[in-house]
Amino acid sequence: MSDADATRDAGSRDFGSEVHGEPDRWARGSYGFETLAIHAGQDPDPTTGAVVVPIYQTSTYVQSEVGQHRGYEYSRSGNPTRTALETCLAALEGGRTGLAFASGLAAEDCLLRTVARPGAHVVVPDDAYGGTYRLFAQVLKRWGVEHTPVRLGDLDAVRAALRPETVLVWCETPTNPLLGVADIAGLAELAHGTGARLVVDNTFASPYLQRPIELGADVVVHSTTKYLGGHSDVVGGALVAADAGLGEELAYHQNAMGGVPGAFDSWLVLRGAKTLGVRMDRHCSNAQRVVELLQRSPAVAQVLYPGLPEHPGHEVAAKQMRDFGGMVSLRLAGGEQAALELCRRTRVFTLGESLGGVESLIEHPGRMTHASVAGSQLEVPADLVRLSVGIETADDLLDDLEQALA
Ligand SMILES: Cc1ncc(COP(=O)(O)O)c(C=O)c1O
């Protein structure tokens, strides 16, 4: 056991984004989103004056006497670069505690093993990132955690699925890959009515477009690999807890389970977060242009985008999101072969998994990101193509799709 483990096991209550010194001064003030993204947790380095948070590439820290240190003992338990990121994430989501992880799934696993015990039950979306569903169906089920997939847009169906042993309602909105929308405030009310917590995977919207904690969510999950990192150069995850008590429990498990990011990965996500607002604005406006083009194409049977007035979740999305995001899915009139052909033909949209980076990506969820849910209730249509619309020149994106669909 490291010294840091010993401190925590002895009952230290100093965890998370408030661990290392005063609660962040930026988070206490009334600053706008972009100001927090650039400054929260990121005061100039007290030792050198460096304006950018340094990459503290160290595993351990000097102690002047046994047990006397400057707030850091061992980098699994805490690292100053990671603290800066965690503080910034908590400020951006409006939560009390931010915690960074080595991947989105490591964050999800930490959350689930913190709040669920054998015999617990979780309501999960009937459309979600395939890896999230796999965690429930293939991993946690073996440890006695039950789950029920439900269409979260249907609050009556959610109410019917809740049980006395339900500990979480797990929400993803907009969903990956069908862009379904769930009413976060409505779900929070239902979950809290039975003593369960509401978790929102906010990866697709990012905190710039949607702030689930303000709508009643207890925890926000991110794959920071996506819009927060924003440049397809890092894999990471995050949890932000609305209240300090749950934040402490999660921080305890983050350290006890150990799925933390290194200093450089933390730094990359922090650098990405600084430009989240301006990037998201461009992702959204480019996506809108792409949607208009797709709607005109006879090759496209259906466009799935919450910004469309005919989308069943449009009204809720308009209420709880600042804009409708950069993810667009479409179904091809020519079926699976046409979908695969479209993925083959684009030149600016790169064929690849993941999303949320500055470059536009195209993929076939059925055979790629969601292959693991084939045969389950979450299986996706074979004629579906998902676009992550990047921030390139919009006309180039439109020309590319036009030639690929021709
Ligand atoms: C919505 C969503 N949540 C969670 C994850 C998992 O994140 P990671 O791949 O960083 O583990 C993903 C990954 O694609 C995702 O799209």
GROMACS .gro file of C-alpha atoms and ligand atoms in nm:
model
  422
    1MET     CA    1   0.000   0.000   0.000
    2SER     CA    2   0.136   0.342  -0.093
    3ASP     CA    3   0.134   0.622   0.160
    4ALA     CA    4  -0.144   0.788  -0.032
    5ASP     CA    5  -0.355   0.473  -0.005
    6ALA     CA    6  -0.285   0.466   0.365
    7THR     CA    7  -0.398   0.826   0.407
    8ARG     CA    8  -0.721   0.757   0.222
    9ASP     CA    9  -0.790   0.431   0.400
   10ALA     CA   10  -0.736   0.610   0.728
   11GLY     CA   11  -1.037   0.822   0.638
   12SER     CA   12  -0.897   1.135   0.476
   13ARG     CA   13  -1.185   1.328   0.321
   14ASP     CA   14  -0.968   1.529   0.086
   15PHE     CA   15  -1.043   1.403  -0.261
   16GLY     CA   16  -1.129   1.522  -0.609
   17SER     CA   17  -1.108   1.867  -0.750
   18GLU     CA   18  -1.104   2.033  -0.410
   19VAL     CA   19  -0.823   1.814  -0.279
   20HIS     CA   20  -0.518   2.013  -0.339
   21GLY     CA   21  -0.570   2.347  -0.170
   22GLU     CA   22  -0.856   2.596  -0.180
   23PRO     CA   23  -1.165   2.533  -0.391
   24ASP     CA   24  -1.090   2.690  -0.727
   25ARG     CA   25  -1.140   3.068  -0.729
   26TRP     CA   26  -1.272   3.065  -1.086
   27ALA     CA   27  -1.546   2.818  -1.004
   28ARG     CA   28  -1.659   3.040  -0.715
   29GLY     CA   29  -1.703   3.348  -0.935
   30SER     CA   30  -1.967   3.415  -1.196
   31TYR     CA   31  -1.767   3.356  -1.511
   32GLY     CA   32  -1.885   3.250  -1.853
   33PHE     CA   33  -1.824   2.907  -2.002
   34GLU     CA   34  -1.528   3.003  -2.220
   35THR     CA   35  -1.356   3.186  -1.933
   36LEU     CA   36  -1.390   2.879  -1.712
   37ALA     CA   37  -1.262   2.654  -1.992
   38ILE     CA   38  -0.946   2.864  -2.021
   39HIS     CA   39  -0.889   2.948  -1.653
   40ALA     CA   40  -1.063   2.711  -1.408
   41GLY     CA   41  -0.797   2.508  -1.229
   42GLN     CA   42  -0.533   2.672  -1.445
   43ASP     CA   43  -0.381   2.959  -1.249
   44PRO     CA   44  -0.018   3.032  -1.347
   45ASP     CA   45   0.223   2.777  -1.200
   46PRO     CA   46   0.321   2.900  -0.849
   47THR     CA   47   0.683   2.782  -0.884
   48THR     CA   48   0.780   2.923  -1.223
   49GLY     CA   49   0.496   3.149  -1.332
   50ALA     CA   50   0.431   2.930  -1.638
   51VAL     CA   51   0.100   3.044  -1.782
   52VAL     CA   52   0.014   2.698  -1.910
   53VAL     CA   53  -0.028   2.418  -1.654
   54PRO     CA   54   0.293   2.209  -1.672
   55ILE     CA   55   0.293   1.838  -1.745
   56TYR     CA   56   0.396   1.703  -1.405
   57GLN     CA   57   0.556   1.384  -1.534
   58THR     CA   58   0.631   1.233  -1.195
   59SER     CA   59   0.505   0.931  -1.006
   60THR     CA   60   0.599   1.049  -0.657
   61TYR     CA   61   0.661   1.362  -0.445
   62VAL     CA   62   0.908   1.457  -0.175
   63GLN     CA   63   0.798   1.453   0.190
   64SER     CA   64   0.982   1.679   0.435
   65GLU     CA   65   0.900   1.441   0.717
   66VAL     CA   66   0.701   1.122   0.722
   67GLY     CA   67   0.346   1.217   0.626
   68GLN     CA   68   0.433   1.583   0.557
   69HIS     CA   69   0.395   1.681   0.194
   70ARG     CA   70   0.255   1.960  -0.023
   71GLY     CA   71  -0.073   1.789  -0.108
   72TYR     CA   72   0.065   1.524  -0.342
   73GLU     CA   73   0.214   1.187  -0.246
   74TYR     CA   74   0.174   0.948  -0.538
   75SER     CA   75   0.037   1.015  -0.889
   76ARG     CA   76  -0.235   0.748  -0.886
   77SER     CA   77  -0.388   0.933  -0.594
   78GLY     CA   78  -0.326   1.281  -0.731
   79ASN     CA   79  -0.116   1.464  -0.987
   80PRO     CA   80  -0.117   1.844  -1.035
   81THR     CA   81  -0.183   1.828  -1.411
   82ARG     CA   82  -0.473   1.592  -1.348
   83THR     CA   83  -0.603   1.814  -1.068
   84ALA     CA   84  -0.611   2.109  -1.310
   85LEU     CA   85  -0.818   1.904  -1.555
   86GLU     CA   86  -1.049   1.771  -1.284
   87THR     CA   87  -1.111   2.119  -1.147
   88CYS     CA   88  -1.182   2.255  -1.493
   89LEU     CA   89  -1.424   1.969  -1.574
   90ALA     CA   90  -1.616   2.025  -1.249
   91ALA     CA   91  -1.647   2.396  -1.332
   92LEU     CA   92  -1.762   2.332  -1.691
   93GLU     CA   93  -2.033   2.089  -1.578
   94GLY     CA   94  -2.133   2.294  -1.274
   95GLY     CA   95  -2.060   2.004  -1.035
   96ARG     CA   96  -1.874   1.977  -0.704
   97THR     CA   97  -1.619   1.708  -0.791
   98GLY     CA   98  -1.447   1.630  -1.119
   99LEU     CA   99  -1.250   1.310  -1.170
  100ALA     CA  100  -1.044   1.212  -1.473
  101PHE     CA  101  -0.991   0.857  -1.599
  102ALA     CA  102  -0.785   0.669  -1.855
  103SER     CA  103  -1.094   0.621  -2.079
  104GLY     CA  104  -1.467   0.679  -2.082
  105LEU     CA  105  -1.526   0.314  -1.998
  106ALA     CA  106  -1.286   0.329  -1.702
  107ALA     CA  107  -1.496   0.622  -1.571
  108GLU     CA  108  -1.819   0.427  -1.622
  109ASP     CA  109  -1.677   0.117  -1.453
  110CYS     CA  110  -1.563   0.323  -1.153
  111LEU     CA  111  -1.906   0.481  -1.119
  112LEU     CA  112  -2.089   0.150  -1.145
  113ARG     CA  113  -1.868  -0.031  -0.897
  114THR     CA  114  -1.901   0.260  -0.656
  115VAL     CA  115  -2.281   0.275  -0.648
  116ALA     CA  116  -2.395  -0.079  -0.740
  117ARG     CA  117  -2.380  -0.399  -0.533
  118PRO     CA  118  -2.483  -0.755  -0.627
  119GLY     CA  119  -2.862  -0.751  -0.655
  120ALA     CA  120  -2.874  -0.387  -0.770
  121HIS     CA  121  -3.064  -0.289  -1.082
  122VAL     CA  122  -2.993  -0.021  -1.344
  123VAL     CA  123  -3.227   0.120  -1.610
  124VAL     CA  124  -3.022   0.159  -1.929
  125PRO     CA  125  -3.105   0.319  -2.267
  126ASP     CA  126  -3.225   0.098  -2.553
  127ASP     CA  127  -2.988   0.296  -2.774
  128ALA     CA  128  -2.642   0.375  -2.640
  129TYR     CA  129  -2.274   0.344  -2.712
  130GLY     CA  130  -2.217  -0.030  -2.767
  131GLY     CA  131  -1.929  -0.045  -2.520
  132THR     CA  132  -2.148   0.095  -2.242
  133TYR     CA  133  -2.410  -0.171  -2.306
  134ARG     CA  134  -2.139  -0.438  -2.320
  135LEU     CA  135  -2.019  -0.329  -1.975
  136PHE     CA  136  -2.367  -0.397  -1.836
  137ALA     CA  137  -2.448  -0.708  -2.039
  138GLN     CA  138  -2.112  -0.888  -2.040
  139VAL     CA  139  -1.925  -0.766  -1.733
  140LEU     CA  140  -2.148  -0.632  -1.454
  141LYS     CA  141  -2.414  -0.896  -1.507
  142ARG     CA  142  -2.159  -1.156  -1.395
  143TRP     CA  143  -2.125  -0.961  -1.069
  144GLY     CA  144  -2.500  -0.970  -1.005
  145VAL     CA  145  -2.594  -0.621  -1.134
  146GLU     CA  146  -2.913  -0.643  -1.340
  147HIS     CA  147  -3.011  -0.401  -1.617
  148THR     CA  148  -3.325  -0.326  -1.819
  149PRO     CA  149  -3.298  -0.153  -2.158
  150VAL     CA  150  -3.573   0.109  -2.198
  151ARG     CA  151  -3.658   0.380  -2.453
  152LEU     CA  152  -3.566   0.677  -2.235
  153GLY     CA  153  -3.768   0.919  -2.448
  154ASP     CA  154  -4.078   0.742  -2.308
  155LEU     CA  155  -4.106   0.847  -1.943
  156ASP     CA  156  -4.395   0.603  -1.879
  157ALA     CA  157  -4.174   0.316  -1.992
  158VAL     CA  158  -3.899   0.436  -1.758
  159ARG     CA  159  -4.145   0.460  -1.468
  160ALA     CA  160  -4.260   0.104  -1.536
  161ALA     CA  161  -3.901  -0.027  -1.540
  162LEU     CA  162  -3.803   0.122  -1.202
  163ARG     CA  163  -3.777  -0.128  -0.914
  164PRO     CA  164  -3.711  -0.086  -0.543
  165GLU     CA  165  -3.356  -0.210  -0.606
  166THR     CA  166  -3.291   0.035  -0.895
  167VAL     CA  167  -2.983   0.238  -0.800
  168LEU     CA  168  -2.929   0.423  -1.127
  169VAL     CA  169  -3.107   0.546  -1.433
  170TRP     CA  170  -2.836   0.560  -1.700
  171CYS     CA  171  -2.910   0.818  -1.966
  172GLU     CA  172  -2.728   0.904  -2.287
  173THR     CA  173  -2.865   1.209  -2.472
  174PRO     CA  174  -2.831   1.253  -2.763
  175THR     CA  175  -2.773   0.880  -2.808
  176ASN     CA  176  -2.500   0.707  -3.000
  177PRO     CA  177  -2.574   0.628  -3.284
  178LEU     CA  178  -2.947   0.699  -3.338
  179LEU     CA  179  -2.943   1.054  -3.195
  180GLY     CA  180  -3.240   0.986  -2.968
  181VAL     CA  181  -3.319   1.251  -2.707
  182ALA     CA  182  -3.423   1.200  -2.344
  183ASP     CA  183  -3.575   1.458  -2.110
  184ILE     CA  184  -3.309   1.497  -1.840
  185ALA     CA  185  -3.528   1.691  -1.594
  186GLY     CA  186  -3.813   1.439  -1.634
  187LEU     CA  187  -3.578   1.145  -1.579
  188ALA     CA  188  -3.424   1.309  -1.272
  189GLU     CA  189  -3.767   1.349  -1.115
  190LEU     CA  190  -3.856   0.986  -1.183
  191ALA     CA  191  -3.524   0.849  -1.059
  192HIS     CA  192  -3.523   1.060  -0.743
  193GLY     CA  193  -3.883   0.959  -0.670
  194THR     CA  194  -3.767   0.601  -0.611
  195GLY     CA  195  -3.436   0.688  -0.445
  196ALA     CA  196  -3.228   0.615  -0.756
  197ARG     CA  197  -2.965   0.844  -0.907
  198LEU     CA  198  -2.958   0.985  -1.259
  199VAL     CA  199  -2.639   0.951  -1.461
  200VAL     CA  200  -2.607   1.135  -1.792
  201ASP     CA  201  -2.345   1.045  -2.050
  202ASN     CA  202  -2.290   1.395  -2.191
  203THR     CA  203  -2.028   1.292  -2.447
  204PHE     CA  204  -2.229   1.381  -2.761
  205ALA     CA  205  -2.347   1.723  -2.641
  206SER     CA  206  -2.044   1.828  -2.433
  207PRO     CA  207  -2.092   2.070  -2.141
  208TYR     CA  208  -2.096   2.361  -2.386
  209LEU     CA  209  -2.428   2.247  -2.534
  210GLN     CA  210  -2.588   2.076  -2.233
  211ARG     CA  211  -2.541   2.091  -1.855
  212PRO     CA  212  -2.719   1.788  -1.704
  213ILE     CA  213  -2.644   1.876  -1.339
  214GLU     CA  214  -2.844   2.198  -1.374
  215LEU     CA  215  -3.134   1.981  -1.494
  216GLY     CA  216  -3.117   1.747  -1.194
  217ALA     CA  217  -2.859   1.481  -1.288
  218ASP     CA  218  -2.644   1.341  -1.005
  219VAL     CA  219  -2.343   1.242  -1.213
  220VAL     CA  220  -2.218   1.331  -1.560
  221VAL     CA  221  -2.003   1.087  -1.757
  222HIS     CA  222  -1.773   1.175  -2.047
  223SER     CA  223  -1.559   1.006  -2.295
  224THR     CA  224  -1.312   1.298  -2.305
  225THR     CA  225  -1.166   1.119  -2.608
  226LYS     CA  226  -1.439   1.298  -2.802
  227TYR     CA  227  -1.540   1.669  -2.799
  228LEU     CA  228  -1.360   1.766  -2.477
  229GLY     CA  229  -1.024   1.644  -2.609
  230GLY     CA  230  -1.141   1.741  -2.956
  231HIS     CA  231  -0.836   1.648  -3.166
  232SER     CA  232  -0.846   1.267  -3.186
  233ASP     CA  233  -0.509   1.244  -3.012
  234VAL     CA  234  -0.601   1.113  -2.666
  235VAL     CA  235  -0.824   0.854  -2.497
  236GLY     CA  236  -0.977   0.965  -2.167
  237GLY     CA  237  -1.285   0.971  -1.949
  238ALA     CA  238  -1.440   1.177  -1.673
  239LEU     CA  239  -1.701   1.179  -1.399
  240VAL     CA  240  -1.847   1.495  -1.250
  241ALA     CA  241  -2.057   1.456  -0.935
  242ALA     CA  242  -2.319   1.711  -0.835
  243ASP     CA  243  -2.264   1.665  -0.462
  244ALA     CA  244  -1.948   1.639  -0.256
  245GLY     CA  245  -2.053   1.321  -0.071
  246LEU     CA  246  -2.084   1.111  -0.385
  247GLY     CA  247  -1.775   1.290  -0.519
  248GLU     CA  248  -1.574   1.162  -0.221
  249GLU     CA  249  -1.695   0.807  -0.269
  250LEU     CA  250  -1.609   0.818  -0.639
  251ALA     CA  251  -1.266   0.968  -0.568
  252TYR     CA  252  -1.199   0.694  -0.316
  253HIS     CA  253  -1.279   0.430  -0.579
  254GLN     CA  254  -1.084   0.616  -0.850
  255ASN     CA  255  -0.776   0.577  -0.633
  256ALA     CA  256  -0.862   0.226  -0.510
  257MET     CA  257  -0.929   0.095  -0.863
  258GLY     CA  258  -0.654   0.297  -1.033
  259GLY     CA  259  -0.790   0.368  -1.383
  260VAL     CA  260  -0.637   0.718  -1.394
  261PRO     CA  261  -0.491   0.909  -1.692
  262GLY     CA  262  -0.124   1.003  -1.708
  263ALA     CA  263  -0.009   1.363  -1.686
  264PHE     CA  264   0.037   1.410  -2.061
  265ASP     CA  265  -0.307   1.271  -2.144
  266SER     CA  266  -0.460   1.496  -1.877
  267TRP     CA  267  -0.280   1.792  -2.031
  268LEU     CA  268  -0.405   1.711  -2.382
  269VAL     CA  269  -0.767   1.700  -2.264
  270LEU     CA  270  -0.718   2.025  -2.073
  271ARG     CA  271  -0.575   2.193  -2.382
  272GLY     CA  272  -0.867   2.066  -2.590
  273ALA     CA  273  -1.123   2.191  -2.338
  274LYS     CA  274  -0.996   2.550  -2.375
  275THR     CA  275  -1.138   2.573  -2.729
  276LEU     CA  276  -1.449   2.359  -2.675
  277GLY     CA  277  -1.694   2.649  -2.717
  278VAL     CA  278  -1.563   2.780  -3.049
  279ARG     CA  279  -1.521   2.429  -3.185
  280MET     CA  280  -1.876   2.327  -3.088
  281ASP     CA  281  -2.023   2.636  -3.257
  282ARG     CA  282  -1.856   2.534  -3.583
  283HIS     CA  283  -1.943   2.163  -3.541
  284CYS     CA  284  -2.309   2.266  -3.504
  285SER     CA  285  -2.321   2.506  -3.799
  286ASN     CA  286  -2.139   2.259  -4.026
  287ALA     CA  287  -2.374   1.979  -3.915
  288GLN     CA  288  -2.675   2.195  -4.000
  289ARG     CA  289  -2.542   2.244  -4.356
  290VAL     CA  290  -2.473   1.870  -4.388
  291VAL     CA  291  -2.827   1.787  -4.270
  292GLU     CA  292  -2.976   2.019  -4.534
  293LEU     CA  293  -2.773   1.849  -4.807
  294LEU     CA  294  -2.864   1.498  -4.691
  295GLN     CA  295  -3.234   1.587  -4.682
  296ARG     CA  296  -3.219   1.681  -5.050
  297SER     CA  297  -3.051   1.355  -5.158
  298PRO     CA  298  -3.271   1.080  -5.306
  299ALA     CA  299  -3.013   0.825  -5.184
  300VAL     CA  300  -3.098   0.908  -4.821
  301ALA     CA  301  -3.411   0.751  -4.672
  302GLN     CA  302  -3.394   0.928  -4.334
  303VAL     CA  303  -3.177   1.186  -4.159
  304LEU     CA  304  -3.149   1.153  -3.780
  305TYR     CA  305  -3.064   1.487  -3.618
  306PRO     CA  306  -3.226   1.647  -3.309
  307GLY     CA  307  -3.222   1.987  -3.482
  308LEU     CA  308  -3.486   1.873  -3.732
  309PRO     CA  309  -3.837   1.987  -3.632
  310GLU     CA  310  -3.974   1.643  -3.724
  311HIS     CA  311  -3.729   1.465  -3.487
  312PRO     CA  312  -3.938   1.317  -3.200
  313GLY     CA  313  -3.701   1.467  -2.942
  314HIS     CA  314  -3.670   1.808  -3.109
  315GLU     CA  315  -3.870   2.002  -2.854
  316VAL     CA  316  -3.690   1.852  -2.556
  317ALA     CA  317  -3.353   1.903  -2.726
  318ALA     CA  318  -3.439   2.268  -2.799
  319LYS     CA  319  -3.526   2.315  -2.431
  320GLN     CA  320  -3.221   2.149  -2.276
  321MET     CA  321  -2.946   2.207  -2.535
  322ARG     CA  322  -2.787   2.531  -2.654
  323ASP     CA  323  -2.762   2.388  -3.009
  324PHE     CA  324  -2.804   2.044  -3.165
  325GLY     CA  325  -2.449   1.918  -3.196
  326GLY     CA  326  -2.212   1.788  -3.460
  327MET     CA  327  -2.331   1.427  -3.488
  328VAL     CA  328  -2.560   1.329  -3.775
  329SER     CA  329  -2.685   0.981  -3.864
  330LEU     CA  330  -2.857   0.875  -4.184
  331ARG     CA  331  -3.027   0.570  -4.328
  332LEU     CA  332  -2.961   0.483  -4.690
  333ALA     CA  333  -3.246   0.407  -4.931
  334GLY     CA  334  -3.027   0.137  -5.090
  335GLY     CA  335  -2.983  -0.059  -4.763
  336GLU     CA  336  -2.662  -0.195  -4.614
  337GLN     CA  337  -2.467  -0.215  -4.942
  338ALA     CA  338  -2.538   0.154  -5.010
  339ALA     CA  339  -2.428   0.239  -4.655
  340LEU     CA  340  -2.100   0.052  -4.697
  341GLU     CA  341  -2.048   0.211  -5.040
  342LEU     CA  342  -2.094   0.561  -4.895
  343CYS     CA  343  -1.831   0.485  -4.627
  344ARG     CA  344  -1.596   0.371  -4.904
  345ARG     CA  345  -1.640   0.678  -5.123
  346THR     CA  346  -1.585   0.985  -4.907
  347ARG     CA  347  -1.254   1.167  -4.939
  348VAL     CA  348  -1.269   1.443  -4.675
  349PHE     CA  349  -1.480   1.244  -4.426
  350THR     CA  350  -1.233   0.983  -4.299
  351LEU     CA  351  -1.359   0.629  -4.244
  352GLY     CA  352  -1.289   0.557  -3.880
  353GLU     CA  353  -1.431   0.496  -3.535
  354SER     CA  354  -1.460   0.764  -3.266
  355LEU     CA  355  -1.606   1.113  -3.303
  356GLY     CA  356  -1.585   1.469  -3.179
  357GLY     CA  357  -1.249   1.561  -3.331
  358VAL     CA  358  -1.180   1.857  -3.557
  359GLU     CA  359  -1.173   1.624  -3.859
  360SER     CA  360  -1.492   1.478  -4.008
  361LEU     CA  361  -1.537   1.105  -3.965
  362ILE     CA  362  -1.776   0.857  -4.123
  363GLU     CA  363  -1.855   0.507  -4.001
  364HIS     CA  364  -2.095   0.213  -4.026
  365PRO     CA  365  -2.214   0.154  -3.666
  366GLY     CA  366  -2.353  -0.194  -3.735
  367ARG     CA  367  -2.012  -0.328  -3.836
  368MET     CA  368  -1.789  -0.092  -3.643
  369THR     CA  369  -1.866   0.092  -3.315
  370HIS     CA  370  -2.180  -0.108  -3.238
  371ALA     CA  371  -2.076  -0.454  -3.358
  372SER     CA  372  -2.076  -0.570  -2.993
  373VAL     CA  373  -2.455  -0.517  -2.961
  374ALA     CA  374  -2.549  -0.732  -3.264
  375GLY     CA  375  -2.828  -0.969  -3.167
  376SER     CA  376  -2.924  -0.765  -2.859
  377GLN     CA  377  -3.210  -0.519  -2.804
  378LEU     CA  378  -2.962  -0.246  -2.896
  379GLU     CA  379  -2.879  -0.381  -3.243
  380VAL     CA  380  -2.860  -0.092  -3.492
  381PRO     CA  381  -3.004  -0.087  -3.848
  382ALA     CA  382  -2.770  -0.221  -4.117
  383ASP     CA  383  -2.847   0.074  -4.348
  384LEU     CA  384  -2.724   0.327  -4.089
  385VAL     CA  385  -2.423   0.555  -4.136
  386ARG     CA  386  -2.296   0.790  -3.864
  387LEU     CA  387  -2.118   1.117  -3.938
  388SER     CA  388  -1.907   1.313  -3.694
  389VAL     CA  389  -1.911   1.649  -3.870
  390GLY     CA  390  -1.580   1.826  -3.818
  391ILE     CA  391  -1.481   2.190  -3.841
  392GLU     CA  392  -1.332   2.189  -4.191
  393THR     CA  393  -1.462   2.435  -4.455
  394ALA     CA  394  -1.832   2.352  -4.483
  395ASP     CA  395  -1.839   2.365  -4.865
  396ASP     CA  396  -1.568   2.097  -4.882
  397LEU     CA  397  -1.775   1.870  -4.657
  398LEU     CA  398  -2.083   1.923  -4.873
  399ASP     CA  399  -1.892   1.859  -5.198
  400ASP     CA  400  -1.748   1.542  -5.052
  401LEU     CA  401  -2.084   1.401  -4.944
  402GLU     CA  402  -2.245   1.504  -5.272
  403GLN     CA  403  -1.989   1.313  -5.483
  404ALA     CA  404  -2.003   1.012  -5.248
  405LEU     CA  405  -2.384   0.993  -5.259
  406ALA     CA  406  -2.407   1.046  -5.637
  407LIG     C1  407  -2.131   0.814  -2.584
  407LIG     C2  408  -2.006   0.740  -2.542
  407LIG     N1  409  -1.986   0.713  -2.412
  407LIG     C3  410  -1.877   0.646  -2.370
  407LIG     C4  411  -1.781   0.601  -2.459
  407LIG     C5  412  -1.662   0.525  -2.409
  407LIG     O1  413  -1.550   0.607  -2.408
  407LIG     P1  414  -1.398   0.557  -2.433
  407LIG     O2  415  -1.392   0.503  -2.573
  407LIG     O3  416  -1.318   0.680  -2.411
  407LIG     O4  417  -1.372   0.450  -2.333
  407LIG     C6  418  -1.797   0.629  -2.596
  407LIG     C7  419  -1.697   0.583  -2.693
  407LIG     O5  420  -1.717   0.589  -2.812
  407LIG     C8  421  -1.914   0.699  -2.639
  407LIG     O6  422  -1.936   0.727  -2.767
   0.00000   0.00000   0.00000
